[in-house]
């Protein structure tokens, strides 16, 4: 009898350890389409900028979801931008416009909104050739036609501004490590340039016409 009782205890412990009682960790709940998020929030644009927007569906835990469809976009207010249903935004004029993304999945629709702000192109811009290092800051500037860009050379490093293609009036800026020098850009287009003394030290002037 003692052997039988002892064996019964062993079996009971074994069943408990193996989850024989029907316990265990339940599976996580299925992901449910709960919200829609638009990055970046409140984009800042200048005249004739373009931006490809996207909207990310998220589940009840805030995790991104896939396979639930693609959002469609529309402009709700203002005339600062034009918007395609695929989310391509074009800056048309100074001002602001509210943009909405919508996505329906499994009979549930969620939306997200953001406001795009468009500012007028300036006629002046400043660029600093790094004092110690190898970069132009900012590396890209946007101005209106007939606008002027001024480069500052704080030293002690020596830099130059050498245009890769057609240069503006006045041509390239030769080696210097002090002072400032400007160039006026009469025609629209993109003007890439570099410092020939430092590999990877590149910049660009983007000129836009009405």
mmCIF file with all atom_site columns, C-alpha atoms in Angstrom:
data_model
loop_
_atom_site.group_PDB
_atom_site.id
_atom_site.type_symbol
_atom_site.label_atom_id
_atom_site.label_alt_id
_atom_site.label_comp_id
_atom_site.label_asym_id
_atom_site.label_entity_id
_atom_site.label_seq_id
_atom_site.pdbx_PDB_ins_code
_atom_site.Cartn_x
_atom_site.Cartn_y
_atom_site.Cartn_z
_atom_site.occupancy
_atom_site.B_iso_or_equiv
_atom_site.pdbx_formal_charge
_atom_site.auth_seq_id
_atom_site.auth_comp_id
_atom_site.auth_asym_id
_atom_site.auth_atom_id
_atom_site.pdbx_PDB_model_num
ATOM 1   C CA . UNK A 1 1   ? 0.000   0.000  0.000   1.00 0.00 ? 1   UNK A CA 1
ATOM 2   C CA . UNK A 1 2   ? 2.789   2.375  0.807   1.00 0.00 ? 2   UNK A CA 1
ATOM 3   C CA . UNK A 1 3   ? 4.387   1.816  -2.613  1.00 0.00 ? 3   UNK A CA 1
ATOM 4   C CA . UNK A 1 4   ? 1.071   2.442  -4.361  1.00 0.00 ? 4   UNK A CA 1
ATOM 5   C CA . UNK A 1 5   ? 0.463   5.664  -2.446  1.00 0.00 ? 5   UNK A CA 1
ATOM 6   C CA . UNK A 1 6   ? 3.997   6.916  -3.096  1.00 0.00 ? 6   UNK A CA 1
ATOM 7   C CA . UNK A 1 7   ? 3.613   6.213  -6.823  1.00 0.00 ? 7   UNK A CA 1
ATOM 8   C CA . UNK A 1 8   ? 0.365   8.170  -6.889  1.00 0.00 ? 8   UNK A CA 1
ATOM 9   C CA . UNK A 1 9   ? 2.089   11.180 -5.364  1.00 0.00 ? 9   UNK A CA 1
ATOM 10  C CA . UNK A 1 10  ? 4.852   11.038 -8.007  1.00 0.00 ? 10  UNK A CA 1
ATOM 11  C CA . UNK A 1 11  ? 2.309   10.903 -10.843 1.00 0.00 ? 11  UNK A CA 1
ATOM 12  C CA . UNK A 1 12  ? 0.381   13.859 -9.428  1.00 0.00 ? 12  UNK A CA 1
ATOM 13  C CA . UNK A 1 13  ? 3.534   15.973 -9.091  1.00 0.00 ? 13  UNK A CA 1
ATOM 14  C CA . UNK A 1 14  ? 4.619   15.073 -12.621 1.00 0.00 ? 14  UNK A CA 1
ATOM 15  C CA . UNK A 1 15  ? 1.236   16.051 -14.070 1.00 0.00 ? 15  UNK A CA 1
ATOM 16  C CA . UNK A 1 16  ? 1.320   19.352 -12.211 1.00 0.00 ? 16  UNK A CA 1
ATOM 17  C CA . UNK A 1 17  ? 4.841   20.147 -13.448 1.00 0.00 ? 17  UNK A CA 1
ATOM 18  C CA . UNK A 1 18  ? 3.924   19.369 -17.055 1.00 0.00 ? 18  UNK A CA 1
ATOM 19  C CA . UNK A 1 19  ? 0.783   21.483 -17.026 1.00 0.00 ? 19  UNK A CA 1
ATOM 20  C CA . UNK A 1 20  ? -1.436  18.455 -17.045 1.00 0.00 ? 20  UNK A CA 1
ATOM 21  C CA . UNK A 1 21  ? -4.044  20.411 -15.163 1.00 0.00 ? 21  UNK A CA 1
ATOM 22  C CA . UNK A 1 22  ? -4.832  22.510 -18.282 1.00 0.00 ? 22  UNK A CA 1
ATOM 23  C CA . UNK A 1 23  ? -2.934  25.665 -17.194 1.00 0.00 ? 23  UNK A CA 1
ATOM 24  C CA . UNK A 1 24  ? -0.216  27.569 -19.100 1.00 0.00 ? 24  UNK A CA 1
ATOM 25  C CA . UNK A 1 25  ? 0.237   31.036 -20.596 1.00 0.00 ? 25  UNK A CA 1
ATOM 26  C CA . UNK A 1 26  ? -2.616  32.110 -22.877 1.00 0.00 ? 26  UNK A CA 1
ATOM 27  C CA . UNK A 1 27  ? -1.685  33.385 -26.361 1.00 0.00 ? 27  UNK A CA 1
ATOM 28  C CA . UNK A 1 28  ? -1.405  37.167 -26.775 1.00 0.00 ? 28  UNK A CA 1
ATOM 29  C CA . UNK A 1 29  ? -4.501  38.918 -28.110 1.00 0.00 ? 29  UNK A CA 1
ATOM 30  C CA . UNK A 1 30  ? -4.684  39.462 -31.856 1.00 0.00 ? 30  UNK A CA 1
ATOM 31  C CA . UNK A 1 31  ? -3.536  42.831 -33.168 1.00 0.00 ? 31  UNK A CA 1
ATOM 32  C CA . UNK A 1 32  ? -6.442  45.221 -33.705 1.00 0.00 ? 32  UNK A CA 1
ATOM 33  C CA . UNK A 1 33  ? -6.263  48.282 -35.976 1.00 0.00 ? 33  UNK A CA 1
ATOM 34  C CA . UNK A 1 34  ? -6.631  51.077 -33.434 1.00 0.00 ? 34  UNK A CA 1
ATOM 35  C CA . UNK A 1 35  ? -5.055  54.270 -34.737 1.00 0.00 ? 35  UNK A CA 1
ATOM 36  C CA . UNK A 1 36  ? -3.363  56.014 -37.651 1.00 0.00 ? 36  UNK A CA 1
ATOM 37  C CA . UNK A 1 37  ? -0.244  58.179 -37.315 1.00 0.00 ? 37  UNK A CA 1
ATOM 38  C CA . UNK A 1 38  ? 1.223   60.678 -39.804 1.00 0.00 ? 38  UNK A CA 1
ATOM 39  C CA . UNK A 1 39  ? 4.957   61.446 -39.651 1.00 0.00 ? 39  UNK A CA 1
ATOM 40  C CA . UNK A 1 40  ? 6.367   64.044 -39.760 1.00 0.00 ? 40  UNK A CA 1
ATOM 41  C CA . UNK A 1 41  ? 4.006   66.100 -37.668 1.00 0.00 ? 41  UNK A CA 1
ATOM 42  C CA . UNK A 1 42  ? 3.346   69.624 -38.973 1.00 0.00 ? 42  UNK A CA 1
ATOM 43  C CA . UNK A 1 43  ? 5.875   69.756 -41.852 1.00 0.00 ? 43  UNK A CA 1
ATOM 44  C CA . UNK A 1 44  ? 7.494   73.114 -42.649 1.00 0.00 ? 44  UNK A CA 1
ATOM 45  C CA . UNK A 1 45  ? 7.944   73.784 -46.374 1.00 0.00 ? 45  UNK A CA 1
ATOM 46  C CA . UNK A 1 46  ? 9.023   76.611 -48.655 1.00 0.00 ? 46  UNK A CA 1
ATOM 47  C CA . UNK A 1 47  ? 7.642   77.500 -52.068 1.00 0.00 ? 47  UNK A CA 1
ATOM 48  C CA . UNK A 1 48  ? 7.800   74.580 -54.530 1.00 0.00 ? 48  UNK A CA 1
ATOM 49  C CA . UNK A 1 49  ? 8.986   72.053 -51.967 1.00 0.00 ? 49  UNK A CA 1
ATOM 50  C CA . UNK A 1 50  ? 7.567   68.565 -52.405 1.00 0.00 ? 50  UNK A CA 1
ATOM 51  C CA . UNK A 1 51  ? 7.011   65.996 -49.689 1.00 0.00 ? 51  UNK A CA 1
ATOM 52  C CA . UNK A 1 52  ? 5.883   62.382 -49.831 1.00 0.00 ? 52  UNK A CA 1
ATOM 53  C CA . UNK A 1 53  ? 3.732   61.750 -46.782 1.00 0.00 ? 53  UNK A CA 1
ATOM 54  C CA . UNK A 1 54  ? 2.858   58.399 -45.268 1.00 0.00 ? 54  UNK A CA 1
ATOM 55  C CA . UNK A 1 55  ? 0.485   57.159 -42.593 1.00 0.00 ? 55  UNK A CA 1
ATOM 56  C CA . UNK A 1 56  ? 1.270   54.266 -40.251 1.00 0.00 ? 56  UNK A CA 1
ATOM 57  C CA . UNK A 1 57  ? -1.525  52.053 -38.871 1.00 0.00 ? 57  UNK A CA 1
ATOM 58  C CA . UNK A 1 58  ? -0.968  50.972 -35.264 1.00 0.00 ? 58  UNK A CA 1
ATOM 59  C CA . UNK A 1 59  ? -2.499  48.310 -33.047 1.00 0.00 ? 59  UNK A CA 1
ATOM 60  C CA . UNK A 1 60  ? -3.905  48.566 -29.520 1.00 0.00 ? 60  UNK A CA 1
ATOM 61  C CA . UNK A 1 61  ? -0.371  48.517 -28.121 1.00 0.00 ? 61  UNK A CA 1
ATOM 62  C CA . UNK A 1 62  ? 0.896   51.281 -30.399 1.00 0.00 ? 62  UNK A CA 1
ATOM 63  C CA . UNK A 1 63  ? 2.906   48.879 -32.559 1.00 0.00 ? 63  UNK A CA 1
ATOM 64  C CA . UNK A 1 64  ? 3.015   49.433 -36.350 1.00 0.00 ? 64  UNK A CA 1
ATOM 65  C CA . UNK A 1 65  ? 0.840   47.077 -38.399 1.00 0.00 ? 65  UNK A CA 1
ATOM 66  C CA . UNK A 1 66  ? 1.220   45.684 -41.914 1.00 0.00 ? 66  UNK A CA 1
ATOM 67  C CA . UNK A 1 67  ? -1.247  44.131 -44.304 1.00 0.00 ? 67  UNK A CA 1
ATOM 68  C CA . UNK A 1 68  ? -4.173  46.366 -43.335 1.00 0.00 ? 68  UNK A CA 1
ATOM 69  C CA . UNK A 1 69  ? -4.201  48.558 -46.435 1.00 0.00 ? 69  UNK A CA 1
ATOM 70  C CA . UNK A 1 70  ? -2.895  51.939 -47.561 1.00 0.00 ? 70  UNK A CA 1
ATOM 71  C CA . UNK A 1 71  ? -4.140  55.297 -46.360 1.00 0.00 ? 71  UNK A CA 1
ATOM 72  C CA . UNK A 1 72  ? -5.537  57.929 -48.702 1.00 0.00 ? 72  UNK A CA 1
ATOM 73  C CA . UNK A 1 73  ? -4.836  61.637 -48.281 1.00 0.00 ? 73  UNK A CA 1
ATOM 74  C CA . UNK A 1 74  ? -6.779  64.836 -48.847 1.00 0.00 ? 74  UNK A CA 1
ATOM 75  C CA . UNK A 1 75  ? -6.447  68.552 -48.160 1.00 0.00 ? 75  UNK A CA 1
ATOM 76  C CA . UNK A 1 76  ? -9.049  69.754 -45.701 1.00 0.00 ? 76  UNK A CA 1
ATOM 77  C CA . UNK A 1 77  ? -8.353  73.472 -45.424 1.00 0.00 ? 77  UNK A CA 1
ATOM 78  C CA . UNK A 1 78  ? -6.333  76.242 -47.035 1.00 0.00 ? 78  UNK A CA 1
ATOM 79  C CA . UNK A 1 79  ? -4.649  76.513 -50.422 1.00 0.00 ? 79  UNK A CA 1
ATOM 80  C CA . UNK A 1 80  ? -1.003  76.549 -49.326 1.00 0.00 ? 80  UNK A CA 1
ATOM 81  C CA . UNK A 1 81  ? -0.415  73.040 -50.691 1.00 0.00 ? 81  UNK A CA 1
ATOM 82  C CA . UNK A 1 82  ? -1.904  70.593 -53.144 1.00 0.00 ? 82  UNK A CA 1
ATOM 83  C CA . UNK A 1 83  ? -2.202  66.948 -52.098 1.00 0.00 ? 83  UNK A CA 1
ATOM 84  C CA . UNK A 1 84  ? -2.671  63.762 -54.092 1.00 0.00 ? 84  UNK A CA 1
ATOM 85  C CA . UNK A 1 85  ? -4.577  60.803 -52.697 1.00 0.00 ? 85  UNK A CA 1
ATOM 86  C CA . UNK A 1 86  ? -1.244  58.958 -52.511 1.00 0.00 ? 86  UNK A CA 1
ATOM 87  C CA . UNK A 1 87  ? 0.139   61.618 -50.153 1.00 0.00 ? 87  UNK A CA 1
ATOM 88  C CA . UNK A 1 88  ? 2.376   63.699 -52.413 1.00 0.00 ? 88  UNK A CA 1
ATOM 89  C CA . UNK A 1 89  ? 2.375   67.281 -51.143 1.00 0.00 ? 89  UNK A CA 1
ATOM 90  C CA . UNK A 1 90  ? 3.406   70.292 -53.245 1.00 0.00 ? 90  UNK A CA 1
ATOM 91  C CA . UNK A 1 91  ? 3.964   73.714 -51.687 1.00 0.00 ? 91  UNK A CA 1
ATOM 92  C CA . UNK A 1 92  ? 1.994   76.180 -53.806 1.00 0.00 ? 92  UNK A CA 1
ATOM 93  C CA . UNK A 1 93  ? 2.005   79.420 -51.844 1.00 0.00 ? 93  UNK A CA 1
ATOM 94  C CA . UNK A 1 94  ? 2.718   80.832 -48.369 1.00 0.00 ? 94  UNK A CA 1
ATOM 95  C CA . UNK A 1 95  ? 0.174   79.868 -45.740 1.00 0.00 ? 95  UNK A CA 1
ATOM 96  C CA . UNK A 1 96  ? -1.032  76.690 -44.084 1.00 0.00 ? 96  UNK A CA 1
ATOM 97  C CA . UNK A 1 97  ? -3.241  73.752 -45.012 1.00 0.00 ? 97  UNK A CA 1
ATOM 98  C CA . UNK A 1 98  ? -4.652  70.927 -42.957 1.00 0.00 ? 98  UNK A CA 1
ATOM 99  C CA . UNK A 1 99  ? -4.120  67.449 -44.411 1.00 0.00 ? 99  UNK A CA 1
ATOM 100 C CA . UNK A 1 100 ? -6.035  64.315 -43.465 1.00 0.00 ? 100 UNK A CA 1
ATOM 101 C CA . UNK A 1 101 ? -5.156  60.656 -43.964 1.00 0.00 ? 101 UNK A CA 1
ATOM 102 C CA . UNK A 1 102 ? -7.850  57.961 -43.812 1.00 0.00 ? 102 UNK A CA 1
ATOM 103 C CA . UNK A 1 103 ? -7.637  54.188 -43.712 1.00 0.00 ? 103 UNK A CA 1
ATOM 104 C CA . UNK A 1 104 ? -10.442 51.626 -43.526 1.00 0.00 ? 104 UNK A CA 1
ATOM 105 C CA . UNK A 1 105 ? -9.649  48.049 -42.553 1.00 0.00 ? 105 UNK A CA 1
ATOM 106 C CA . UNK A 1 106 ? -11.999 45.303 -41.371 1.00 0.00 ? 106 UNK A CA 1
ATOM 107 C CA . UNK A 1 107 ? -14.905 47.712 -41.348 1.00 0.00 ? 107 UNK A CA 1
ATOM 108 C CA . UNK A 1 108 ? -13.062 50.167 -39.078 1.00 0.00 ? 108 UNK A CA 1
ATOM 109 C CA . UNK A 1 109 ? -11.932 53.606 -40.242 1.00 0.00 ? 109 UNK A CA 1
ATOM 110 C CA . UNK A 1 110 ? -9.307  55.725 -38.545 1.00 0.00 ? 110 UNK A CA 1
ATOM 111 C CA . UNK A 1 111 ? -8.014  59.145 -39.554 1.00 0.00 ? 111 UNK A CA 1
ATOM 112 C CA . UNK A 1 112 ? -5.071  61.381 -38.703 1.00 0.00 ? 112 UNK A CA 1
ATOM 113 C CA . UNK A 1 113 ? -4.519  65.045 -39.460 1.00 0.00 ? 113 UNK A CA 1
ATOM 114 C CA . UNK A 1 114 ? -1.535  67.347 -39.712 1.00 0.00 ? 114 UNK A CA 1
ATOM 115 C CA . UNK A 1 115 ? -0.941  70.945 -40.748 1.00 0.00 ? 115 UNK A CA 1
ATOM 116 C CA . UNK A 1 116 ? 1.597   71.848 -43.420 1.00 0.00 ? 116 UNK A CA 1
ATOM 117 C CA . UNK A 1 117 ? 3.039   75.356 -43.282 1.00 0.00 ? 117 UNK A CA 1
ATOM 118 C CA . UNK A 1 118 ? 4.559   77.015 -46.345 1.00 0.00 ? 118 UNK A CA 1
ATOM 119 C CA . UNK A 1 119 ? 6.831   80.063 -46.087 1.00 0.00 ? 119 UNK A CA 1
ATOM 120 C CA . UNK A 1 120 ? 7.939   82.356 -48.887 1.00 0.00 ? 120 UNK A CA 1
ATOM 121 C CA . UNK A 1 121 ? 11.386  81.917 -50.368 1.00 0.00 ? 121 UNK A CA 1
ATOM 122 C CA . UNK A 1 122 ? 13.917  84.365 -49.023 1.00 0.00 ? 122 UNK A CA 1
ATOM 123 C CA . UNK A 1 123 ? 16.243  86.479 -51.130 1.00 0.00 ? 123 UNK A CA 1
ATOM 124 C CA . UNK A 1 124 ? 19.241  85.997 -48.842 1.00 0.00 ? 124 UNK A CA 1
ATOM 125 C CA . UNK A 1 125 ? 20.900  83.041 -47.148 1.00 0.00 ? 125 UNK A CA 1
ATOM 126 C CA . UNK A 1 126 ? 23.997  82.511 -45.006 1.00 0.00 ? 126 UNK A CA 1
ATOM 127 C CA . UNK A 1 127 ? 26.373  79.522 -45.081 1.00 0.00 ? 127 UNK A CA 1
ATOM 128 C CA . UNK A 1 128 ? 29.292  78.938 -42.705 1.00 0.00 ? 128 UNK A CA 1
ATOM 129 C CA . UNK A 1 129 ? 32.382  77.029 -43.834 1.00 0.00 ? 129 UNK A CA 1
ATOM 130 C CA . UNK A 1 130 ? 33.243  75.147 -40.654 1.00 0.00 ? 130 UNK A CA 1
ATOM 131 C CA . UNK A 1 131 ? 36.015  76.753 -38.657 1.00 0.00 ? 131 UNK A CA 1
ATOM 132 C CA . UNK A 1 132 ? 37.588  73.460 -37.610 1.00 0.00 ? 132 UNK A CA 1
ATOM 133 C CA . UNK A 1 133 ? 36.260  70.552 -39.653 1.00 0.00 ? 133 UNK A CA 1
ATOM 134 C CA . UNK A 1 134 ? 34.924  69.820 -43.096 1.00 0.00 ? 134 UNK A CA 1
ATOM 135 C CA . UNK A 1 135 ? 31.310  70.862 -43.540 1.00 0.00 ? 135 UNK A CA 1
ATOM 136 C CA . UNK A 1 136 ? 29.159  73.703 -44.810 1.00 0.00 ? 136 UNK A CA 1
ATOM 137 C CA . UNK A 1 137 ? 26.345  74.716 -42.461 1.00 0.00 ? 137 UNK A CA 1
ATOM 138 C CA . UNK A 1 138 ? 23.656  74.485 -43.620 1.00 0.00 ? 138 UNK A CA 1
ATOM 139 C CA . UNK A 1 139 ? 24.754  72.243 -46.466 1.00 0.00 ? 139 UNK A CA 1
ATOM 140 C CA . UNK A 1 140 ? 21.722  73.182 -48.587 1.00 0.00 ? 140 UNK A CA 1
ATOM 141 C CA . UNK A 1 141 ? 19.976  76.553 -48.861 1.00 0.00 ? 141 UNK A CA 1
ATOM 142 C CA . UNK A 1 142 ? 16.945  77.578 -50.918 1.00 0.00 ? 142 UNK A CA 1
ATOM 143 C CA . UNK A 1 143 ? 16.461  81.090 -52.264 1.00 0.00 ? 143 UNK A CA 1
ATOM 144 C CA . UNK A 1 144 ? 14.405  82.975 -54.835 1.00 0.00 ? 144 UNK A CA 1
ATOM 145 C CA . UNK A 1 145 ? 15.909  83.889 -58.189 1.00 0.00 ? 145 UNK A CA 1
ATOM 146 C CA . UNK A 1 146 ? 18.167  86.959 -57.977 1.00 0.00 ? 146 UNK A CA 1
ATOM 147 C CA . UNK A 1 147 ? 18.794  86.129 -54.326 1.00 0.00 ? 147 UNK A CA 1
ATOM 148 C CA . UNK A 1 148 ? 22.237  86.228 -52.706 1.00 0.00 ? 148 UNK A CA 1
ATOM 149 C CA . UNK A 1 149 ? 24.076  83.598 -50.672 1.00 0.00 ? 149 UNK A CA 1
ATOM 150 C CA . UNK A 1 150 ? 26.880  84.755 -48.392 1.00 0.00 ? 150 UNK A CA 1
ATOM 151 C CA . UNK A 1 151 ? 29.575  82.363 -47.190 1.00 0.00 ? 151 UNK A CA 1
ATOM 152 C CA . UNK A 1 152 ? 31.383  83.036 -43.912 1.00 0.00 ? 152 UNK A CA 1
ATOM 153 C CA . UNK A 1 153 ? 34.937  81.776 -43.334 1.00 0.00 ? 153 UNK A CA 1
ATOM 154 C CA . UNK A 1 154 ? 35.702  81.922 -39.595 1.00 0.00 ? 154 UNK A CA 1
ATOM 155 C CA . UNK A 1 155 ? 39.100  80.131 -39.777 1.00 0.00 ? 155 UNK A CA 1
ATOM 156 C CA . UNK A 1 156 ? 41.511  78.781 -38.757 1.00 0.00 ? 156 UNK A CA 1
ATOM 157 C CA . UNK A 1 157 ? 40.889  76.172 -41.486 1.00 0.00 ? 157 UNK A CA 1
ATOM 158 C CA . UNK A 1 158 ? 41.117  77.333 -45.093 1.00 0.00 ? 158 UNK A CA 1
ATOM 159 C CA . UNK A 1 159 ? 38.197  76.526 -47.405 1.00 0.00 ? 159 UNK A CA 1
ATOM 160 C CA . UNK A 1 160 ? 36.921  77.390 -50.852 1.00 0.00 ? 160 UNK A CA 1
ATOM 161 C CA . UNK A 1 161 ? 33.630  77.207 -52.753 1.00 0.00 ? 161 UNK A CA 1
ATOM 162 C CA . UNK A 1 162 ? 34.021  75.466 -56.102 1.00 0.00 ? 162 UNK A CA 1
ATOM 163 C CA . UNK A 1 163 ? 30.864  74.922 -58.175 1.00 0.00 ? 163 UNK A CA 1
ATOM 164 C CA . UNK A 1 164 ? 30.515  71.573 -59.940 1.00 0.00 ? 164 UNK A CA 1
ATOM 165 C CA . UNK A 1 165 ? 28.647  72.973 -62.935 1.00 0.00 ? 165 UNK A CA 1
ATOM 166 C CA . UNK A 1 166 ? 27.641  76.449 -64.036 1.00 0.00 ? 166 UNK A CA 1
ATOM 167 C CA . UNK A 1 167 ? 28.742  78.977 -61.446 1.00 0.00 ? 167 UNK A CA 1
ATOM 168 C CA . UNK A 1 168 ? 26.827  82.179 -60.616 1.00 0.00 ? 168 UNK A CA 1
ATOM 169 C CA . UNK A 1 169 ? 28.142  85.605 -61.522 1.00 0.00 ? 169 UNK A CA 1
ATOM 170 C CA . UNK A 1 170 ? 31.502  86.082 -59.851 1.00 0.00 ? 170 UNK A CA 1
ATOM 171 C CA . UNK A 1 171 ? 32.423  82.412 -60.224 1.00 0.00 ? 171 UNK A CA 1
ATOM 172 C CA . UNK A 1 172 ? 34.038  80.251 -57.565 1.00 0.00 ? 172 UNK A CA 1
ATOM 173 C CA . UNK A 1 173 ? 35.289  81.537 -54.223 1.00 0.00 ? 173 UNK A CA 1
ATOM 174 C CA . UNK A 1 174 ? 39.018  80.903 -53.834 1.00 0.00 ? 174 UNK A CA 1
ATOM 175 C CA . UNK A 1 175 ? 40.829  79.695 -50.708 1.00 0.00 ? 175 UNK A CA 1
ATOM 176 C CA . UNK A 1 176 ? 40.284  81.807 -47.635 1.00 0.00 ? 176 UNK A CA 1
ATOM 177 C CA . UNK A 1 177 ? 40.041  81.484 -43.853 1.00 0.00 ? 177 UNK A CA 1
ATOM 178 C CA . UNK A 1 178 ? 38.584  84.832 -42.871 1.00 0.00 ? 178 UNK A CA 1
ATOM 179 C CA . UNK A 1 179 ? 35.788  87.212 -43.781 1.00 0.00 ? 179 UNK A CA 1
ATOM 180 C CA . UNK A 1 180 ? 32.710  86.704 -45.958 1.00 0.00 ? 180 UNK A CA 1
ATOM 181 C CA . UNK A 1 181 ? 31.937  86.557 -49.662 1.00 0.00 ? 181 UNK A CA 1
ATOM 182 C CA . UNK A 1 182 ? 28.618  86.455 -51.515 1.00 0.00 ? 182 UNK A CA 1
ATOM 183 C CA . UNK A 1 183 ? 27.242  85.342 -54.860 1.00 0.00 ? 183 UNK A CA 1
ATOM 184 C CA . UNK A 1 184 ? 23.963  86.336 -56.528 1.00 0.00 ? 184 UNK A CA 1
ATOM 185 C CA . UNK A 1 185 ? 22.005  83.661 -58.414 1.00 0.00 ? 185 UNK A CA 1
ATOM 186 C CA . UNK A 1 186 ? 19.985  85.081 -61.303 1.00 0.00 ? 186 UNK A CA 1
ATOM 187 C CA . UNK A 1 187 ? 18.663  81.829 -62.748 1.00 0.00 ? 187 UNK A CA 1
ATOM 188 C CA . UNK A 1 188 ? 16.653  78.996 -61.258 1.00 0.00 ? 188 UNK A CA 1
ATOM 189 C CA . UNK A 1 189 ? 18.215  75.588 -60.746 1.00 0.00 ? 189 UNK A CA 1
ATOM 190 C CA . UNK A 1 190 ? 20.393  73.592 -58.401 1.00 0.00 ? 190 UNK A CA 1
ATOM 191 C CA . UNK A 1 191 ? 23.994  74.702 -57.912 1.00 0.00 ? 191 UNK A CA 1
ATOM 192 C CA . UNK A 1 192 ? 26.077  71.991 -56.205 1.00 0.00 ? 192 UNK A CA 1
ATOM 193 C CA . UNK A 1 193 ? 29.481  73.009 -54.889 1.00 0.00 ? 193 UNK A CA 1
ATOM 194 C CA . UNK A 1 194 ? 32.341  71.683 -52.762 1.00 0.00 ? 194 UNK A CA 1
ATOM 195 C CA . UNK A 1 195 ? 35.531  72.601 -51.006 1.00 0.00 ? 195 UNK A CA 1
ATOM 196 C CA . UNK A 1 196 ? 38.352  71.057 -53.018 1.00 0.00 ? 196 UNK A CA 1
ATOM 197 C CA . UNK A 1 197 ? 40.618  71.045 -49.962 1.00 0.00 ? 197 UNK A CA 1
ATOM 198 C CA . UNK A 1 198 ? 38.428  68.668 -47.927 1.00 0.00 ? 198 UNK A CA 1
ATOM 199 C CA . UNK A 1 199 ? 36.893  65.459 -49.288 1.00 0.00 ? 199 UNK A CA 1
ATOM 200 C CA . UNK A 1 200 ? 33.185  65.163 -48.606 1.00 0.00 ? 200 UNK A CA 1
ATOM 201 C CA . UNK A 1 201 ? 32.732  68.867 -47.845 1.00 0.00 ? 201 UNK A CA 1
ATOM 202 C CA . UNK A 1 202 ? 29.781  69.490 -50.154 1.00 0.00 ? 202 UNK A CA 1
ATOM 203 C CA . UNK A 1 203 ? 26.881  71.904 -50.381 1.00 0.00 ? 203 UNK A CA 1
ATOM 204 C CA . UNK A 1 204 ? 24.174  73.140 -52.720 1.00 0.00 ? 204 UNK A CA 1
ATOM 205 C CA . UNK A 1 205 ? 22.173  76.257 -53.517 1.00 0.00 ? 205 UNK A CA 1
ATOM 206 C CA . UNK A 1 206 ? 18.639  75.652 -54.782 1.00 0.00 ? 206 UNK A CA 1
ATOM 207 C CA . UNK A 1 207 ? 17.237  78.630 -56.719 1.00 0.00 ? 207 UNK A CA 1
ATOM 208 C CA . UNK A 1 208 ? 13.548  78.795 -57.562 1.00 0.00 ? 208 UNK A CA 1
ATOM 209 C CA . UNK A 1 209 ? 11.621  81.083 -59.849 1.00 0.00 ? 209 UNK A CA 1
ATOM 210 C CA . UNK A 1 210 ? 7.919   81.987 -59.515 1.00 0.00 ? 210 UNK A CA 1
#
